[in-house]
Coordinates of C-alpha atoms and ligand atoms in Angstrom, one line a residue:
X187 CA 0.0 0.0 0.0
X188 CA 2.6 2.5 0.9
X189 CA 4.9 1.2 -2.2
X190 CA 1.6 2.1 -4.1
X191 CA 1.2 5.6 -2.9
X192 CA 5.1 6.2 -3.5
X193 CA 4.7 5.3 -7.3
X194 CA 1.5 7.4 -7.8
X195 CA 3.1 9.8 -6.0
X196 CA 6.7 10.1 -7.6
X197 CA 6.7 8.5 -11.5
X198 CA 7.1 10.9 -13.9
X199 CA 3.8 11.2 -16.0
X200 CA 2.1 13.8 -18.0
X201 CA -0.7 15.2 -15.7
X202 CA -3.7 14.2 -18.7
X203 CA -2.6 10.6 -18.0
X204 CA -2.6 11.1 -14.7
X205 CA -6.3 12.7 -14.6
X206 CA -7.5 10.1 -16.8
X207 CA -6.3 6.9 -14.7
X208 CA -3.5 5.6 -16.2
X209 CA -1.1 5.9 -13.9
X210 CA -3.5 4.8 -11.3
X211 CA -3.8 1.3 -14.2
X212 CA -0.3 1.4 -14.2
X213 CA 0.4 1.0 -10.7
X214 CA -2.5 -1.5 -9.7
X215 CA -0.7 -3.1 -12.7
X216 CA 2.8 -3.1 -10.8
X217 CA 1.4 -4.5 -7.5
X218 CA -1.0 -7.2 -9.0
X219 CA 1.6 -8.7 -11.0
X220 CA 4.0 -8.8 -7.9
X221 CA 1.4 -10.6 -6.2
X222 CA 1.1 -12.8 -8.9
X223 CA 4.4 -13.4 -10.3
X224 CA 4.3 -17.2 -10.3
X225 CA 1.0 -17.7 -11.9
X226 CA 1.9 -15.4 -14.6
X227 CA 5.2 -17.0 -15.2
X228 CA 4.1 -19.0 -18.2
X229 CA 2.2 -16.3 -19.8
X230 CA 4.9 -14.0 -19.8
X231 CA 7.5 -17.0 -20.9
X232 CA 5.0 -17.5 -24.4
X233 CA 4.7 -14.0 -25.2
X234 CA 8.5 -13.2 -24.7
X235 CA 8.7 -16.8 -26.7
X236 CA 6.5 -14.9 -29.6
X237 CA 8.3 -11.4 -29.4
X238 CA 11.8 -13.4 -29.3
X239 CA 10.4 -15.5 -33.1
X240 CA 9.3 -11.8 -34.1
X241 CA 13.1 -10.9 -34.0
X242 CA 14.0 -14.1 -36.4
X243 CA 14.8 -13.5 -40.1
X244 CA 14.3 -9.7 -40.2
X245 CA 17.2 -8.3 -43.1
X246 CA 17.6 -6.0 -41.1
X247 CA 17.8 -4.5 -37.4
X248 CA 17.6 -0.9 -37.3
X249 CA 14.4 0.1 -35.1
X250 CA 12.2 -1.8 -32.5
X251 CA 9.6 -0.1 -30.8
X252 CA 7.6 -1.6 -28.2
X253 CA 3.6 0.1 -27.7
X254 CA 2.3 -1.1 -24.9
X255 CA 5.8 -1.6 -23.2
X256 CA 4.9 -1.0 -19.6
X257 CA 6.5 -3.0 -17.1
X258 CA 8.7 -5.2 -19.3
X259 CA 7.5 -7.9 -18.0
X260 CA 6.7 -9.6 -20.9
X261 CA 9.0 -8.0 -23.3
X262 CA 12.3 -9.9 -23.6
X263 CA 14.5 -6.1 -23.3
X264 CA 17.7 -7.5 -23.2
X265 CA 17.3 -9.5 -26.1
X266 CA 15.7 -6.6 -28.5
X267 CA 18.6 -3.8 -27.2
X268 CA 21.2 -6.4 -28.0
X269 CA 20.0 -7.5 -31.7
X270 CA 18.4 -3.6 -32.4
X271 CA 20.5 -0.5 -32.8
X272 CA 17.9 1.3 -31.4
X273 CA 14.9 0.4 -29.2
X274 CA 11.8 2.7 -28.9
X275 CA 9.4 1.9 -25.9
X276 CA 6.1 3.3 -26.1
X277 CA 3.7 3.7 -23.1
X278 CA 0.8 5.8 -21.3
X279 CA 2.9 5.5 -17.8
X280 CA 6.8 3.9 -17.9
X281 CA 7.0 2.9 -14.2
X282 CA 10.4 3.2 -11.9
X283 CA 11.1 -0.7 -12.7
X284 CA 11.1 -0.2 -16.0
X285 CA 12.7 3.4 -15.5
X286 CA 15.4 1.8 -13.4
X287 CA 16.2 -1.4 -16.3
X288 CA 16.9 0.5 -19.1
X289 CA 19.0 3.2 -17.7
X290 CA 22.5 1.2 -18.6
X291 CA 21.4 0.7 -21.9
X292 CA 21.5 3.6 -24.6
X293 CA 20.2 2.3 -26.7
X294 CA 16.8 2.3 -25.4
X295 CA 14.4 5.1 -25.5
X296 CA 11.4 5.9 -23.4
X297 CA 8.5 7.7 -25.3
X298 CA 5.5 8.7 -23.6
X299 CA 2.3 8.5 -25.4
X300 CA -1.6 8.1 -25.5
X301 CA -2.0 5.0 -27.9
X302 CA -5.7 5.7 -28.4
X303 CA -6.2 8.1 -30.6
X304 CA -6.3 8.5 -34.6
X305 CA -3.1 8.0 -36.0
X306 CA -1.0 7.0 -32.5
X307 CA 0.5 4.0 -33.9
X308 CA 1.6 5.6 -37.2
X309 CA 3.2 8.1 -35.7
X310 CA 5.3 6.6 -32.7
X311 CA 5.4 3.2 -34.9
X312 CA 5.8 4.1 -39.0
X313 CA 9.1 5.3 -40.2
X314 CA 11.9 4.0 -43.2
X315 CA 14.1 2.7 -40.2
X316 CA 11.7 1.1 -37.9
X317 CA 12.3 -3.0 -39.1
X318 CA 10.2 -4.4 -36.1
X319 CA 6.7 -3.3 -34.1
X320 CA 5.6 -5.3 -31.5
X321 CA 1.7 -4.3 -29.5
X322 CA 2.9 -6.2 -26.6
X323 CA -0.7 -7.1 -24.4
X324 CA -1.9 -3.7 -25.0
X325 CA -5.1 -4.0 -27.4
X326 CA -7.6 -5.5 -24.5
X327 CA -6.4 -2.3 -22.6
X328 CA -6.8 0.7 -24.9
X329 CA -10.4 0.8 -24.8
X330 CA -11.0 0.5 -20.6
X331 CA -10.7 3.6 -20.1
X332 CA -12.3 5.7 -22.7
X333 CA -14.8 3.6 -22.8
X334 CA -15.4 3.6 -18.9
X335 CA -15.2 7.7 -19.6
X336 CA -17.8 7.5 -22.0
X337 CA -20.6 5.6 -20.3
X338 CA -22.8 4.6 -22.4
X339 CA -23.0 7.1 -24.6
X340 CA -20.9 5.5 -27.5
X341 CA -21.6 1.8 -27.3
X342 CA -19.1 1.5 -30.4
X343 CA -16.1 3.3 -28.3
X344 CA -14.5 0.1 -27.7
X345 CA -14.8 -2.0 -31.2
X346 CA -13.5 1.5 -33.0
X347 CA -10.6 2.1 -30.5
X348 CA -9.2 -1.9 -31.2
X349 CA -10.6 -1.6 -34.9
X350 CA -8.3 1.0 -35.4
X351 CA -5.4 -0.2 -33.5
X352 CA -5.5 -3.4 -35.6
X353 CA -6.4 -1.1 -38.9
X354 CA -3.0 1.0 -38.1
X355 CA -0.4 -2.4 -37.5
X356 CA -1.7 -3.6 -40.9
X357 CA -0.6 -0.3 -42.3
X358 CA 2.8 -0.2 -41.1
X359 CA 5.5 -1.4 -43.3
X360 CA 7.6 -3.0 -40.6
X361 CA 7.0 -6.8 -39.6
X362 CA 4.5 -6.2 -36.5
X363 CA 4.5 -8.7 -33.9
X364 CA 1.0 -9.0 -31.7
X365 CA 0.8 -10.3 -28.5
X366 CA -2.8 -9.9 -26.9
X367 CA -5.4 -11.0 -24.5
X368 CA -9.1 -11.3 -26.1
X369 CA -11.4 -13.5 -23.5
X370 CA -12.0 -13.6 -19.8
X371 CA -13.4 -16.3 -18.4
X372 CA -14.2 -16.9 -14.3
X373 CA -14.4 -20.1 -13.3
X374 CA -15.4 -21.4 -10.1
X375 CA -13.5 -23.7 -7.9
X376 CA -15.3 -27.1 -9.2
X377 CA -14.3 -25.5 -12.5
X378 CA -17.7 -24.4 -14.2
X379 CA -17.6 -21.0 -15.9
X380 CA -19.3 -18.6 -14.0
X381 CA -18.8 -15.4 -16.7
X382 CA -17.0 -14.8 -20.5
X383 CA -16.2 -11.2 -21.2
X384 CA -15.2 -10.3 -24.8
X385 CA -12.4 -8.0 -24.4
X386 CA -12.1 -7.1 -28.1
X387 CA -15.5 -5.6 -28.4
X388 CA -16.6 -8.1 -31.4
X389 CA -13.7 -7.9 -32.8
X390 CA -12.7 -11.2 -34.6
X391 CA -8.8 -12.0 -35.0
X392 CA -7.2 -14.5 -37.1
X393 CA -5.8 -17.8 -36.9
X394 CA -2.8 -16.6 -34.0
X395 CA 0.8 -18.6 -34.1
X396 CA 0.3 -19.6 -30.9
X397 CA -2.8 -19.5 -28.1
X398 CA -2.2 -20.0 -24.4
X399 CA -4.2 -19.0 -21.3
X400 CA -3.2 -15.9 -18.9
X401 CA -4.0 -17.2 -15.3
X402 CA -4.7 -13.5 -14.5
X403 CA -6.1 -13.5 -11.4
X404 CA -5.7 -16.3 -9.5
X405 CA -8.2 -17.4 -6.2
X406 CA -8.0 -15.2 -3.6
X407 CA -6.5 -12.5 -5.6
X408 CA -10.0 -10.8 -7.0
X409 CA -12.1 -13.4 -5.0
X410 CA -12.5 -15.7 -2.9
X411 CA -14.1 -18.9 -4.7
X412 CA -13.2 -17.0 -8.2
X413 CA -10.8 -16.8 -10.9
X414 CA -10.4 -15.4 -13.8
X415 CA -8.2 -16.9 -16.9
X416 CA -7.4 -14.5 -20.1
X417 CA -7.1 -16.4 -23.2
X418 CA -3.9 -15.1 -25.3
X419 CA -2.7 -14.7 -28.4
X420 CA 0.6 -14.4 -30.1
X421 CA 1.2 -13.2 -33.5
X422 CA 4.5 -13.5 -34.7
X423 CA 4.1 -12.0 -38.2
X424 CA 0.7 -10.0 -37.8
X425 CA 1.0 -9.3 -41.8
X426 CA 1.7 -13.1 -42.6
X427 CA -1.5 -13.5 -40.2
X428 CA -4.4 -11.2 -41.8
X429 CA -5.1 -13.1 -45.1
X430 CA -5.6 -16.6 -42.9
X431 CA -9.7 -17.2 -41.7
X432 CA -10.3 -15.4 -38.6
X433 CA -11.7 -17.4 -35.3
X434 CA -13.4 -15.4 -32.8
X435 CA -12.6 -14.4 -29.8
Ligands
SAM1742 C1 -1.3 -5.3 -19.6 S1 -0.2 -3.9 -19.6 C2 1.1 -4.7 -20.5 C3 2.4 -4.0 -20.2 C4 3.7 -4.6 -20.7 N1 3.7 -5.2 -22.0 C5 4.3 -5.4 -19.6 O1 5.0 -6.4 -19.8 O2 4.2 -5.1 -18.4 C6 -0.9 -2.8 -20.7 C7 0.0 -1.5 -20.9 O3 -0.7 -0.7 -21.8 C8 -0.5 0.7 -21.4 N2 -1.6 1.5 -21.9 C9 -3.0 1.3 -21.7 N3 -3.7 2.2 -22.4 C10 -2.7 3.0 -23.1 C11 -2.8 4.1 -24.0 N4 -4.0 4.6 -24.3 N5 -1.7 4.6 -24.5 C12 -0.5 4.0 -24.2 N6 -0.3 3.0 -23.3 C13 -1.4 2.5 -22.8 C14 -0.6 0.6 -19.9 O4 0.1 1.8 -19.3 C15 0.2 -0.7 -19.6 O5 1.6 -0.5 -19.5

């Protein structure tokens, strides 16, 4: 709790983010995934697993940027700022551990950016140099809050803010590696699904490279006699991806 209060009190953050919650995200982020280190372990192993085949056979290895970047906790950094001359990492909130790992390396730059808007990804993520994009578990989280600000006043908020996202990695000329969550489902301790939540909106995604499941919150951590799994998937070559048949979500 106090650890909590000394990150929102002391990382660096542009006072909008602040206002609109994501550092508040960002730090219940921190705590619940200190909590749940060991459960998460194998989540984290297959998307570094994804992001580290993203890095194979590129011609070249100029740029990397990250969106989504975060903690780093499922971003393999000191692979990508050994095999990239430069690596970009893009996020709402970059928290002290993640301020605190890159600051040996120089070739790693923090940007700080609101992913949500028109054009975001094009213009943190396009460029002649950039060889390698990687939307690393950030889809599922770019609508939650507008869409919580919103209300229900623009029941299409969330569907348009991943369409988008999705619309603007097709675009970019760089192999794009995707890594994201896209069902929750609580389960009960006998095992019977108790709830599904769609967190793409209705947005269907194609045939991934590889699927696994997220134990996000294991029990006890949001409930008692409840937990809650996020399926996950990991697109190594999102372009070599789109053509292939989509299954839902
Ligand atoms: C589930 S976390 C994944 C973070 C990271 N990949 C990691 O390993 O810790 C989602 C990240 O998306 C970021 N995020 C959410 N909405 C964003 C937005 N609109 N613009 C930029 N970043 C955003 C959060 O700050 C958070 O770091």
């Amino acid at each position: 709790m106090l650890l909590d209060l000394f990150h929102l009190l002391t990382t660096p953050v542009p006072w909008s983010h602040r206002r609109r919650g994501y550092l508040r995200e960002s730090v219940l982020l921190l705590s619940r995934s200190r909590r749940c280190r060991a459960a998460w372990t194998p989540h984290l192993a297959q998307a570094r697993a994804v992001i580290t085949q993203a890095c194979e056979g590129l011609a070249r290895r100029r740029t990397v940027v990250v969106l989504g970047s975060g903690l780093l906790d499922d971003v393999p950094l000191d692979c990508l700022a050994a095999r990239f001359a430069d690596v970009r990492l893009v996020d709402a909130v970059h928290p002290w551990p993640t301020r605190w790992m890159v600051r040996t390396k120089s070739n790693v730059t923090l940007v700080t950016a609101d992913l949500t808007g028109p054009g975001a990804v094009l213009v943190h993520a396009a460029g002649p140099e950039v060889d390698l994009v990687i939307s690393a578990n950030l889809l599922s989280q770019l609508p939650i809050l507008p869409v919580d600000e919103a209300g229900a006043t623009e029941p299409s908020l969330g569907r348009d803010i991943v369409r988008r996202h999705l619309d603007e990695l097709t675009r970019l000329s760089a192999r794009v590696c995707l890594v994201t969550d896209v069902e929750q489902i609580e389960e009960d301790r006998d095992g019977r699904v108790t709830d599904r939540l769609d967190l793409l909106h209705g947005v269907l995604l194609p045939v991934p490279d590889r699927i696994w499941t997220w134990d996000l919150a294991p029990f006890g951590e949001s409930a008692r006699h409840r937990r809650l799994i996020h399926r996950v998937h990991g697109y190594a070559d999102w372009h070599a991806a789109v053509p292939r048949a989509g299954g839902g979500p």
